Structure formats: structure tokens, C-alpha cells
Coordinates of C-alpha atoms and ligand atoms in Angstrom, one line a residue:
M1 CA 81.5 93.1 82.5
K2 CA 84.5 92.1 80.4
S3 CA 86.5 89.1 81.4
L4 CA 90.1 88.1 80.6
S5 CA 91.0 84.5 80.5
V6 CA 94.2 83.5 82.3
A7 CA 96.5 80.6 81.6
M8 CA 98.6 79.9 84.7
I9 CA 101.8 78.0 84.4
G10 CA 102.8 76.4 87.7
G11 CA 100.4 75.4 90.5
G12 CA 102.7 75.5 93.5
F13 CA 102.9 78.1 96.3
M14 CA 102.6 81.1 93.9
G15 CA 100.0 79.3 91.8
K16 CA 97.9 79.2 94.9
A17 CA 98.5 82.9 95.8
H18 CA 97.8 84.2 92.3
S19 CA 94.6 82.0 92.0
M20 CA 93.3 83.3 95.2
A21 CA 93.9 86.9 93.9
Y22 CA 92.1 86.2 90.6
A23 CA 89.1 84.9 92.5
S24 CA 89.1 87.7 95.1
M25 CA 90.1 90.8 93.2
P26 CA 86.6 91.8 92.0
M27 CA 85.3 91.2 95.6
F28 CA 87.6 94.0 96.8
F29 CA 88.0 96.2 93.8
W30 CA 84.6 96.9 92.4
P31 CA 83.9 97.7 89.7
A32 CA 86.9 95.5 88.7
P33 CA 88.8 96.6 85.6
A34 CA 87.9 93.2 84.2
I35 CA 86.9 89.9 85.7
P36 CA 89.8 87.3 85.8
R37 CA 88.6 84.0 84.4
R38 CA 90.7 81.1 85.6
K39 CA 90.7 79.3 82.3
V40 CA 93.6 76.8 82.2
I41 CA 96.2 75.7 84.8
V42 CA 99.4 74.0 83.6
D43 CA 101.7 71.8 85.6
I44 CA 104.4 69.4 85.0
T45 CA 102.2 66.2 84.6
E46 CA 98.6 65.7 83.7
A47 CA 97.9 64.4 87.3
A48 CA 99.6 67.5 88.9
A49 CA 97.7 69.8 86.6
E50 CA 94.4 68.2 87.3
D51 CA 95.1 68.3 91.1
A52 CA 95.9 72.0 90.8
R53 CA 92.8 72.6 88.6
A54 CA 90.6 71.0 91.3
R55 CA 92.3 73.0 94.1
L56 CA 92.6 76.3 92.4
G57 CA 89.3 76.6 90.6
F58 CA 90.4 76.5 87.0
E59 CA 88.2 75.3 84.2
E60 CA 90.8 73.1 82.4
A61 CA 94.1 71.4 83.2
S62 CA 97.1 70.8 80.9
S63 CA 100.7 69.6 81.0
D64 CA 101.7 71.4 77.8
W65 CA 102.3 75.1 78.4
R66 CA 103.4 75.7 74.7
E67 CA 100.1 74.5 73.4
V68 CA 98.1 76.5 76.0
I69 CA 99.7 79.9 75.5
N70 CA 99.0 79.7 71.8
R71 CA 95.3 79.2 72.3
P72 CA 93.3 82.1 70.9
D73 CA 90.9 82.1 73.9
I74 CA 93.8 83.0 76.3
D75 CA 94.4 86.7 77.1
V76 CA 96.9 86.5 80.0
V77 CA 99.8 84.1 80.7
D78 CA 100.7 84.0 84.4
I79 CA 104.2 82.5 85.0
C80 CA 104.4 80.8 88.5
T81 CA 107.1 78.2 87.7
P82 CA 110.6 78.1 89.1
N83 CA 113.0 80.7 87.6
N84 CA 114.5 78.5 84.9
L85 CA 111.2 78.7 82.9
H86 CA 110.5 82.3 83.2
A87 CA 112.3 83.5 80.1
E88 CA 111.2 80.7 77.8
I89 CA 107.6 80.9 78.7
A90 CA 107.5 84.8 78.7
I91 CA 109.2 85.0 75.3
Q92 CA 106.7 82.5 73.8
A93 CA 103.8 84.2 75.4
A94 CA 104.9 87.6 74.1
K95 CA 105.1 86.1 70.6
A96 CA 101.6 84.8 71.0
G97 CA 100.5 88.3 71.8
K98 CA 99.5 87.5 75.4
H99 CA 99.7 89.9 78.4
I100 CA 102.2 88.5 80.9
M101 CA 102.4 88.4 84.7
C102 CA 105.8 86.8 85.7
E103 CA 106.9 85.9 89.2
K104 CA 110.2 87.3 90.5
P105 CA 113.0 87.3 89.9
L106 CA 112.5 88.2 86.3
A107 CA 115.1 85.6 85.1
R108 CA 118.2 83.6 86.0
T109 CA 120.6 85.8 84.0
L110 CA 120.9 89.2 82.5
E111 CA 120.8 87.7 79.0
E112 CA 117.5 86.1 79.7
A113 CA 116.0 89.2 81.3
E114 CA 117.1 91.3 78.3
A115 CA 115.6 88.8 75.8
M116 CA 112.3 88.9 77.8
C117 CA 112.2 92.7 77.6
K118 CA 112.9 92.7 73.9
A119 CA 110.2 90.1 73.2
A120 CA 107.6 92.0 75.3
N121 CA 108.4 95.3 73.9
E122 CA 108.3 94.1 70.3
A123 CA 105.0 92.4 70.9
G124 CA 103.6 95.5 72.7
V125 CA 102.0 93.3 75.4
I126 CA 101.4 94.4 79.0
N127 CA 103.9 92.9 81.3
M128 CA 104.4 92.9 85.1
V129 CA 106.8 91.2 87.6
A130 CA 105.3 90.1 90.9
F131 CA 107.3 92.1 93.4
N132 CA 104.2 92.2 95.6
Y133 CA 105.7 93.7 98.8
R134 CA 105.6 97.2 97.4
R135 CA 101.8 96.8 97.3
T136 CA 101.7 96.5 101.1
P137 CA 99.7 99.7 102.1
A138 CA 102.3 100.8 104.6
V139 CA 105.1 100.6 101.9
A140 CA 102.9 102.5 99.4
L141 CA 102.3 105.1 102.2
A142 CA 106.1 105.4 102.7
K143 CA 106.3 106.1 98.9
K144 CA 103.6 108.8 99.2
F145 CA 105.5 110.5 102.2
I146 CA 108.8 110.4 100.3
D147 CA 107.2 111.7 97.0
E148 CA 105.5 114.5 98.9
G149 CA 108.8 115.5 100.4
R150 CA 107.7 114.8 104.0
I151 CA 111.1 113.4 105.0
G152 CA 113.0 115.8 102.7
D153 CA 115.8 114.5 100.5
V154 CA 116.6 110.8 101.1
V155 CA 120.2 110.4 102.2
N156 CA 120.3 106.8 103.4
F157 CA 118.5 103.5 102.7
R158 CA 118.9 100.4 104.8
G159 CA 117.2 97.3 103.5
T160 CA 117.3 93.8 105.0
Y161 CA 115.6 90.6 104.1
L162 CA 116.4 87.9 106.6
Q163 CA 114.8 84.4 106.8
D164 CA 115.9 81.2 108.5
W165 CA 114.4 78.4 106.4
S166 CA 117.7 77.4 105.0
A167 CA 119.8 77.7 108.1
D168 CA 119.6 73.9 108.9
P169 CA 122.2 72.2 106.7
D170 CA 119.9 69.1 106.5
G171 CA 117.1 71.1 105.0
P172 CA 116.4 69.7 101.5
L173 CA 118.1 70.7 98.2
S174 CA 115.3 72.9 97.0
W175 CA 115.5 74.2 93.4
R176 CA 116.3 77.5 95.1
F177 CA 119.8 76.1 95.9
Q178 CA 120.5 75.1 92.3
K179 CA 122.1 77.7 90.0
S180 CA 120.8 76.0 86.8
I181 CA 117.2 76.5 88.1
A182 CA 117.3 79.5 90.4
G183 CA 120.1 81.6 88.8
S184 CA 121.3 82.7 92.2
G185 CA 120.6 82.2 95.8
A186 CA 119.5 84.7 98.4
I187 CA 120.4 87.5 96.0
G188 CA 117.8 86.6 93.3
D189 CA 115.3 85.0 95.6
I190 CA 114.9 87.7 98.3
G191 CA 117.6 90.3 97.7
T192 CA 115.7 91.4 94.5
H193 CA 112.7 92.2 96.7
V194 CA 114.8 94.7 98.6
V195 CA 116.3 96.1 95.4
D196 CA 112.7 96.5 94.0
M197 CA 111.7 98.4 97.1
A198 CA 114.9 100.6 97.0
H199 CA 114.2 101.5 93.4
Y200 CA 110.5 102.2 94.2
L201 CA 111.2 104.4 97.2
V202 CA 114.6 106.0 96.5
G203 CA 115.5 105.5 92.8
P204 CA 118.1 103.6 90.8
I205 CA 121.1 102.0 92.5
T206 CA 124.2 102.7 90.5
E207 CA 127.1 101.0 92.3
V208 CA 127.5 98.2 94.8
S209 CA 130.2 96.7 97.0
S210 CA 129.2 93.3 98.4
I211 CA 130.4 90.2 100.3
M212 CA 128.8 87.0 99.3
K213 CA 128.8 83.7 101.3
T214 CA 127.7 80.1 100.9
Y215 CA 127.5 78.5 104.3
V216 CA 126.0 75.1 103.4
Q217 CA 127.8 73.5 100.5
S218 CA 125.5 70.4 100.1
R219 CA 122.1 69.3 101.1
P220 CA 119.9 66.1 101.0
I221 CA 118.2 65.5 97.7
Q222 CA 114.5 65.6 98.0
D223 CA 112.3 62.9 96.3
S224 CA 110.2 65.0 94.0
G225 CA 107.0 67.1 94.0
V226 CA 106.4 70.6 95.2
D227 CA 109.3 72.5 96.5
K228 CA 110.0 71.8 100.1
L229 CA 111.5 74.8 101.8
G230 CA 113.1 74.6 105.2
A231 CA 114.2 72.1 107.7
S232 CA 110.8 70.7 108.6
D233 CA 111.0 68.0 105.9
K234 CA 114.7 67.2 106.4
N235 CA 116.1 63.8 105.7
S236 CA 119.7 63.8 106.7
D237 CA 120.2 60.2 105.5
A238 CA 119.3 61.0 101.8
P239 CA 122.1 61.4 99.3
R240 CA 123.4 64.9 99.1
G241 CA 123.7 67.3 96.2
D242 CA 125.8 70.4 95.8
V243 CA 124.7 73.9 96.6
D244 CA 126.1 76.3 93.9
V245 CA 124.4 79.6 94.9
D246 CA 124.9 82.2 97.6
D247 CA 123.4 81.9 101.0
E248 CA 123.9 85.4 102.0
V249 CA 124.9 88.9 100.7
V250 CA 125.9 92.0 102.5
S251 CA 126.4 95.1 100.4
M252 CA 126.9 98.8 100.4
L253 CA 125.0 100.8 97.8
K254 CA 125.2 104.1 95.9
F255 CA 122.1 105.6 94.4
S256 CA 121.9 107.9 91.3
S257 CA 120.3 110.5 93.6
G258 CA 123.5 110.7 95.7
A259 CA 121.9 108.7 98.5
I260 CA 123.9 105.9 100.0
G261 CA 122.7 102.7 101.7
T262 CA 123.1 99.0 102.6
L263 CA 121.4 95.8 101.7
E264 CA 121.5 92.4 103.5
A265 CA 119.8 89.2 102.3
T266 CA 120.1 85.8 103.9
R267 CA 117.9 82.7 104.3
N268 CA 120.3 81.5 107.1
A269 CA 119.4 83.9 110.0
W270 CA 118.0 81.7 112.7
G271 CA 115.0 83.3 114.4
R272 CA 114.2 85.6 111.4
N273 CA 111.2 84.5 109.4
N274 CA 110.2 87.0 106.8
Y275 CA 112.1 89.9 108.3
L276 CA 112.0 92.4 105.4
T277 CA 112.8 95.8 106.8
L278 CA 113.4 99.2 105.3
E279 CA 114.8 102.2 107.1
I280 CA 115.1 105.5 105.2
H281 CA 116.6 108.6 106.5
G282 CA 115.9 112.0 104.8
T283 CA 116.9 115.5 105.6
K284 CA 113.6 116.2 107.3
G285 CA 112.6 112.8 108.8
S286 CA 112.8 109.1 108.7
I287 CA 110.7 106.1 107.9
H288 CA 110.9 102.5 109.2
F289 CA 109.0 99.4 108.0
N290 CA 109.1 95.8 109.1
Y291 CA 107.1 93.3 107.0
E292 CA 106.6 91.2 110.2
R293 CA 104.6 94.2 111.5
R294 CA 103.2 95.1 108.0
D295 CA 100.2 97.1 109.2
E296 CA 102.5 99.7 110.7
L297 CA 104.6 102.4 109.3
Q298 CA 107.0 104.1 111.7
V299 CA 107.5 107.8 110.7
M300 CA 109.5 110.6 112.3
F301 CA 109.1 114.1 111.0
A302 CA 111.9 116.5 112.1
D303 CA 109.6 119.5 112.2
D304 CA 107.5 118.0 115.0
L305 CA 107.7 120.0 118.2
P306 CA 111.0 119.2 120.0
E307 CA 109.2 117.6 123.0
A308 CA 107.2 115.3 120.7
R309 CA 110.0 114.2 118.4
G310 CA 110.3 110.5 117.8
F311 CA 109.0 107.7 115.7
R312 CA 105.2 107.5 115.6
T313 CA 103.3 104.4 114.5
V314 CA 100.8 104.8 111.7
Y315 CA 98.3 101.8 111.5
T316 CA 97.2 101.4 107.9
G317 CA 93.5 101.7 107.2
P318 CA 91.1 103.1 104.6
A319 CA 92.8 106.5 104.4
H320 CA 95.9 104.8 103.0
P321 CA 96.9 103.5 99.6
F322 CA 94.5 100.6 98.5
G323 CA 93.0 100.8 102.0
D324 CA 89.5 101.8 101.1
A325 CA 89.1 98.6 99.0
L326 CA 90.5 96.5 101.8
W327 CA 88.9 97.6 105.0
P328 CA 86.3 99.9 106.6
I329 CA 88.5 100.8 109.6
P330 CA 92.2 100.9 110.4
G331 CA 94.0 98.1 112.2
L332 CA 92.1 95.1 110.7
G333 CA 95.3 93.9 109.1
I334 CA 96.9 93.1 105.7
G335 CA 97.9 89.5 104.8
Y336 CA 100.5 88.3 102.3
S337 CA 97.6 87.1 100.0
E338 CA 96.0 90.5 100.0
T339 CA 99.2 92.1 98.6
K340 CA 98.6 89.7 95.6
I341 CA 95.0 90.9 95.3
V342 CA 96.3 94.5 95.0
E343 CA 98.9 93.3 92.5
C344 CA 96.3 91.6 90.4
Y345 CA 94.1 94.7 90.5
D346 CA 97.0 96.9 89.3
F347 CA 97.8 94.4 86.5
F348 CA 94.3 94.2 85.2
R349 CA 93.9 97.9 85.4
A350 CA 97.1 98.3 83.3
I351 CA 95.7 95.9 80.7
E352 CA 92.4 97.7 80.5
A353 CA 94.2 101.1 80.3
G354 CA 96.7 99.8 77.8
Q355 CA 99.5 101.3 79.9
Q356 CA 102.5 99.4 81.4
P357 CA 102.2 98.7 85.2
S358 CA 105.1 98.9 87.6
P359 CA 107.3 97.0 88.1
N360 CA 107.2 95.9 84.4
F361 CA 109.9 93.9 82.6
E362 CA 112.0 97.0 81.9
E363 CA 112.0 97.9 85.6
A364 CA 112.7 94.4 86.7
L365 CA 115.6 94.3 84.3
L366 CA 117.2 97.1 86.3
T367 CA 116.7 95.1 89.4
E368 CA 118.4 92.1 87.6
R369 CA 121.3 94.5 86.7
V370 CA 121.8 95.3 90.4
A371 CA 121.6 91.5 91.3
H372 CA 124.2 90.8 88.7
A373 CA 126.5 93.6 90.1
L374 CA 126.0 92.2 93.6
I375 CA 127.2 88.8 92.4
K376 CA 130.1 90.3 90.4
S377 CA 131.2 92.4 93.3
G378 CA 130.9 89.3 95.7
H379 CA 133.4 87.6 93.4
S380 CA 135.8 90.5 92.6
G381 CA 135.7 92.2 96.0
N382 CA 135.5 95.6 94.2
W383 CA 132.9 98.2 93.8
E384 CA 130.9 97.3 90.7
A385 CA 128.8 99.6 88.5
V386 CA 125.3 98.5 87.8
Ligands
NAI401 P1 106.9 75.8 93.7 O1 108.0 74.9 93.6 O2 106.0 75.8 94.9 O3 105.9 75.7 92.5 C1 106.4 75.7 91.1 C2 105.4 74.9 90.3 O4 105.7 74.9 88.9 C3 105.2 73.4 90.7 O5 103.8 73.1 90.8 C4 105.9 72.7 89.6 O6 105.4 71.4 89.4 C5 105.5 73.6 88.4 N1 106.4 73.4 87.2 C6 107.7 73.2 87.2 N2 108.0 73.0 85.9 C7 106.9 73.1 85.1 C8 106.7 73.0 83.7 N3 107.6 72.7 82.9 N4 105.4 73.2 83.3 C9 104.4 73.5 84.2 N5 104.6 73.6 85.5 C10 105.9 73.4 86.0 O7 107.5 77.3 93.6 P2 106.9 78.6 94.1 O8 107.4 78.9 95.5 O9 105.5 78.8 93.7 O10 107.8 79.6 93.1 C11 107.5 79.9 91.8 C12 108.0 81.2 91.4 O11 107.4 82.2 92.2 C13 109.5 81.4 91.5 O12 110.0 82.2 90.5 C14 109.7 82.1 92.9 O13 110.9 82.9 92.9 C15 108.5 83.0 92.9 N6 108.0 83.3 94.2 C16 107.6 84.6 94.5 C17 107.2 84.9 95.8 C18 106.8 86.4 96.0 O14 106.7 86.7 97.2 N7 106.5 87.2 95.0 C19 107.0 83.9 96.8 C20 107.4 82.6 96.4 C21 107.8 82.3 95.2
SOE402 C1 111.6 81.8 99.8 O1 112.8 82.5 100.2 C2 110.5 82.8 99.5 O2 109.3 82.0 99.2 C3 110.8 83.6 98.3 O3 111.0 82.9 97.1 C4 109.8 84.7 98.1 O4 110.1 85.6 97.1 C5 109.6 85.5 99.4 O5 108.7 86.5 99.2 C6 109.2 84.6 100.5 O6 110.2 83.6 100.6

């Protein structure tokens, strides 16, 4: 069977998740579209790269991504670095003719995102952005119900992404709080996941009206090393650095279909861990999803008998999208890592078919346009067009 050699840039949290997906994908999806070969891992120093190589099962380690992506024996470049490097690496990878998997958000700014699309389109390489939550079987099932018209025309979308890892003001100054690295705060980091789901399930967002807040203005500077999220590693005596991104956004939305909706994203909601929820109301029913109960899709069909009307819980299993590859019976449970396995399968399938997967750079650019409008509206206080 054909194999495709991967150069992964960045061996942190996402480097781990993607490596696990490359190793496992053919075990779940067989015959695999192609076998991922973990060829080279790149990190910031030789020592960090070698450590990642040993942990993540790559053949070689390097600290020079520019040299690696130009190697003729590399087919795929996988960008798992902080956001400030996405554009530069993706553009160089496209010029080198490599297929590209890029972590979300696509870029720090609209200009970067546009340049990435242009480079990928000109090179004709397959490109994908790692919005993996839409590959949760229950979310893909929601999409199937909506596309089949089971809840009628969508009239309202409510999306929330609430976490609490940044609620403690003494939690360290992660790169996620620095505009020069992250681009934005909760909006780019987690709000874009909600926008991606909204686009996937309901269609394009055309206008937003948002309120944006930064609650914690400075944080202790962390020493170095892999990003330390959250309050667990706090060091309140360390010198503090400025936070120059948003902590929270709350927004109203208008969709091109005529549907309306809301979006909330915050990393400062004590008690909420990875509370990514969707509620979608249609003219013939409703759907509710909560990632913290990701094996379940709540559905309500208005044409149920009046005495049986109400939300029912569908437990995902082999009958549902991706399910037959994942489990023999329902209720065994999907994990975060398995959404990455499904993502890897769809990416490799796209490469072998020579067709762009979803979401690709062009689609993620639309998500970036919404993020940009959310920030603009947060500053102006006006409705802003996307
Ligand atoms: P991380 O901080 O854990 O890892 C980033 C890695 O990149 C580190 O090992 C760092 O040393 C390395 N790196 C930095 N500069 C480099 C350079 N010049 N050359 C080579 N390596 C370099 O960050 P994490 O959490 O893995 O995030 C990476 C990306 O993945 C971000 O864009 C983030 O938004 C995204 N992400 C996506 C998630 C999802 O659910 N799809 C979940 C978490 C992160
Ligand atoms: C931190 O907010 C984070 O790791 C995000 O960067 C991811 O995109 C999200 O899926 C989980 O939380």
C-alpha cells in the first residue's frame, strides 16, 4: 500500500494528537487511503525535536523546518506550531509542492490567511485546517439530519464555547494571551471552532454584533518550554507581562440563509471545562449537542406524536457517521483523539482523491473573516459585515 511521508512542525499538545492519529488511522480505517509515515518531526531546538521524535515515533528529528519542507522525500507538511508560524510555514510548504494540514486558527490576521489561500491555490496542493470537532460522530449526525430536512429550515443557531483554564489571574502568560503570537484571544482560539461548526451546519455568517472583554490585563511570565495552560502551574511571584487579547466575546449573528443566532466564547468561565455546545432550532425540530457529552445528540422532531414530543437522546454508534470504523456497538464512546483520527482519514482520503477536503484554507478564510468582524464589532460597538 502507498505511504505518504509526513513532516510535522511542532511537537507540543497538537503534535502529540496528530502523531497518534497518523499511527492509528490505518488501524481504524482499513484499507487506508495511504499509510502515514512519520518521517521527520521539527521543534524549536535539536534537543526538543529529538525528545519529540522519541515520544511520537518519528524516524528523524530536526530544528530547521525550512530545510525539512524542501526535502523531496516529504509529501505532507503538518503545522502544529503556535499561530504566529502558520502562515510562513504554509506558504513555504505550498511553494515546495507539499500537501498541508494546518492547525486552527488558520492565521493571526486576515492578510496572513489570504496569503495562505493564494499560495495553496497557486500550488494546487491539498490543504486542510484542523477544526476536528465537526468530526465528532454526533456533530456529523446533526449535519446529516439538517441536510435531510429533518428539522426543517434552520431559524436559530446558539453556539457556546466555555472553558475556565484562564479564569485564574495568576495563570501563566501563555502564548495564547499574546497578540503577536496568537492573533487574538478567545475569539481565534475557541470562537473559531464555533464559527466552523456554524458554517458547517447552518451556512455562512454574514453579520455580527459583538461585545468583547479582557478581564485579566497581566499574567506571570512563564520560564520556557511547552505551553502551560491554566492555573495549575501558576507562579504569582514571577514578573508579569501584558495580556493584549480578548478573554471573552458575546455576539449576535446573522446568516446568509436568513437564520439568526448567538455565539459566546470565553476561557474565563469557572466550572466549564470544554463546554462546546450547539443548539439549533428549525421549523420542524431542534438539535442540541454538548461536547462534554459528545456521544450523545439530543434531537426533537416536531412531527412526533404529541404525547411523545420532547428531546430524545441518540447515542452514537456504528450506524452513524464514521461509526462503523470506530466501534462494533453504540455507546462505547468517542475521545478527543479519535476526532483527530477521523480528521487524518479525511485528509489522506482527499490527497488520494485529489480533491480538497473540508474545511480547507478557503473555508477557514471565511471563518477568519467572521473572527475579524467579531473583533471589529467588539471595538466599534456596531453591527459589522463579514
Ligand atoms: P504547544 O505550545 O503545546 O506546542 C507548540 C509546539 O511548537 C512546541 O513544541 C514548540 O516548541 C513548537 N515550536 C514553536 N516554535 C517552533 C519553531 N520555530 N519550529 C518548530 N517548532 C516550534 O501548542 P499546541 O497546544 O500544540 O498548539 C499548537 C497549535 O494547535 C495552535 O495553533 C493551536 O491553536 C492549535 N490547537 C488546536 C487544537 C484543536 O482542538 N484543534 C487544540 C490545541 C491547540
Ligand atoms: C485552549 O483553549 C485549547 O487547547 C484550544 O487551543 C483548542 O483549540 C481547543 O480545542 C481546546 O482548548
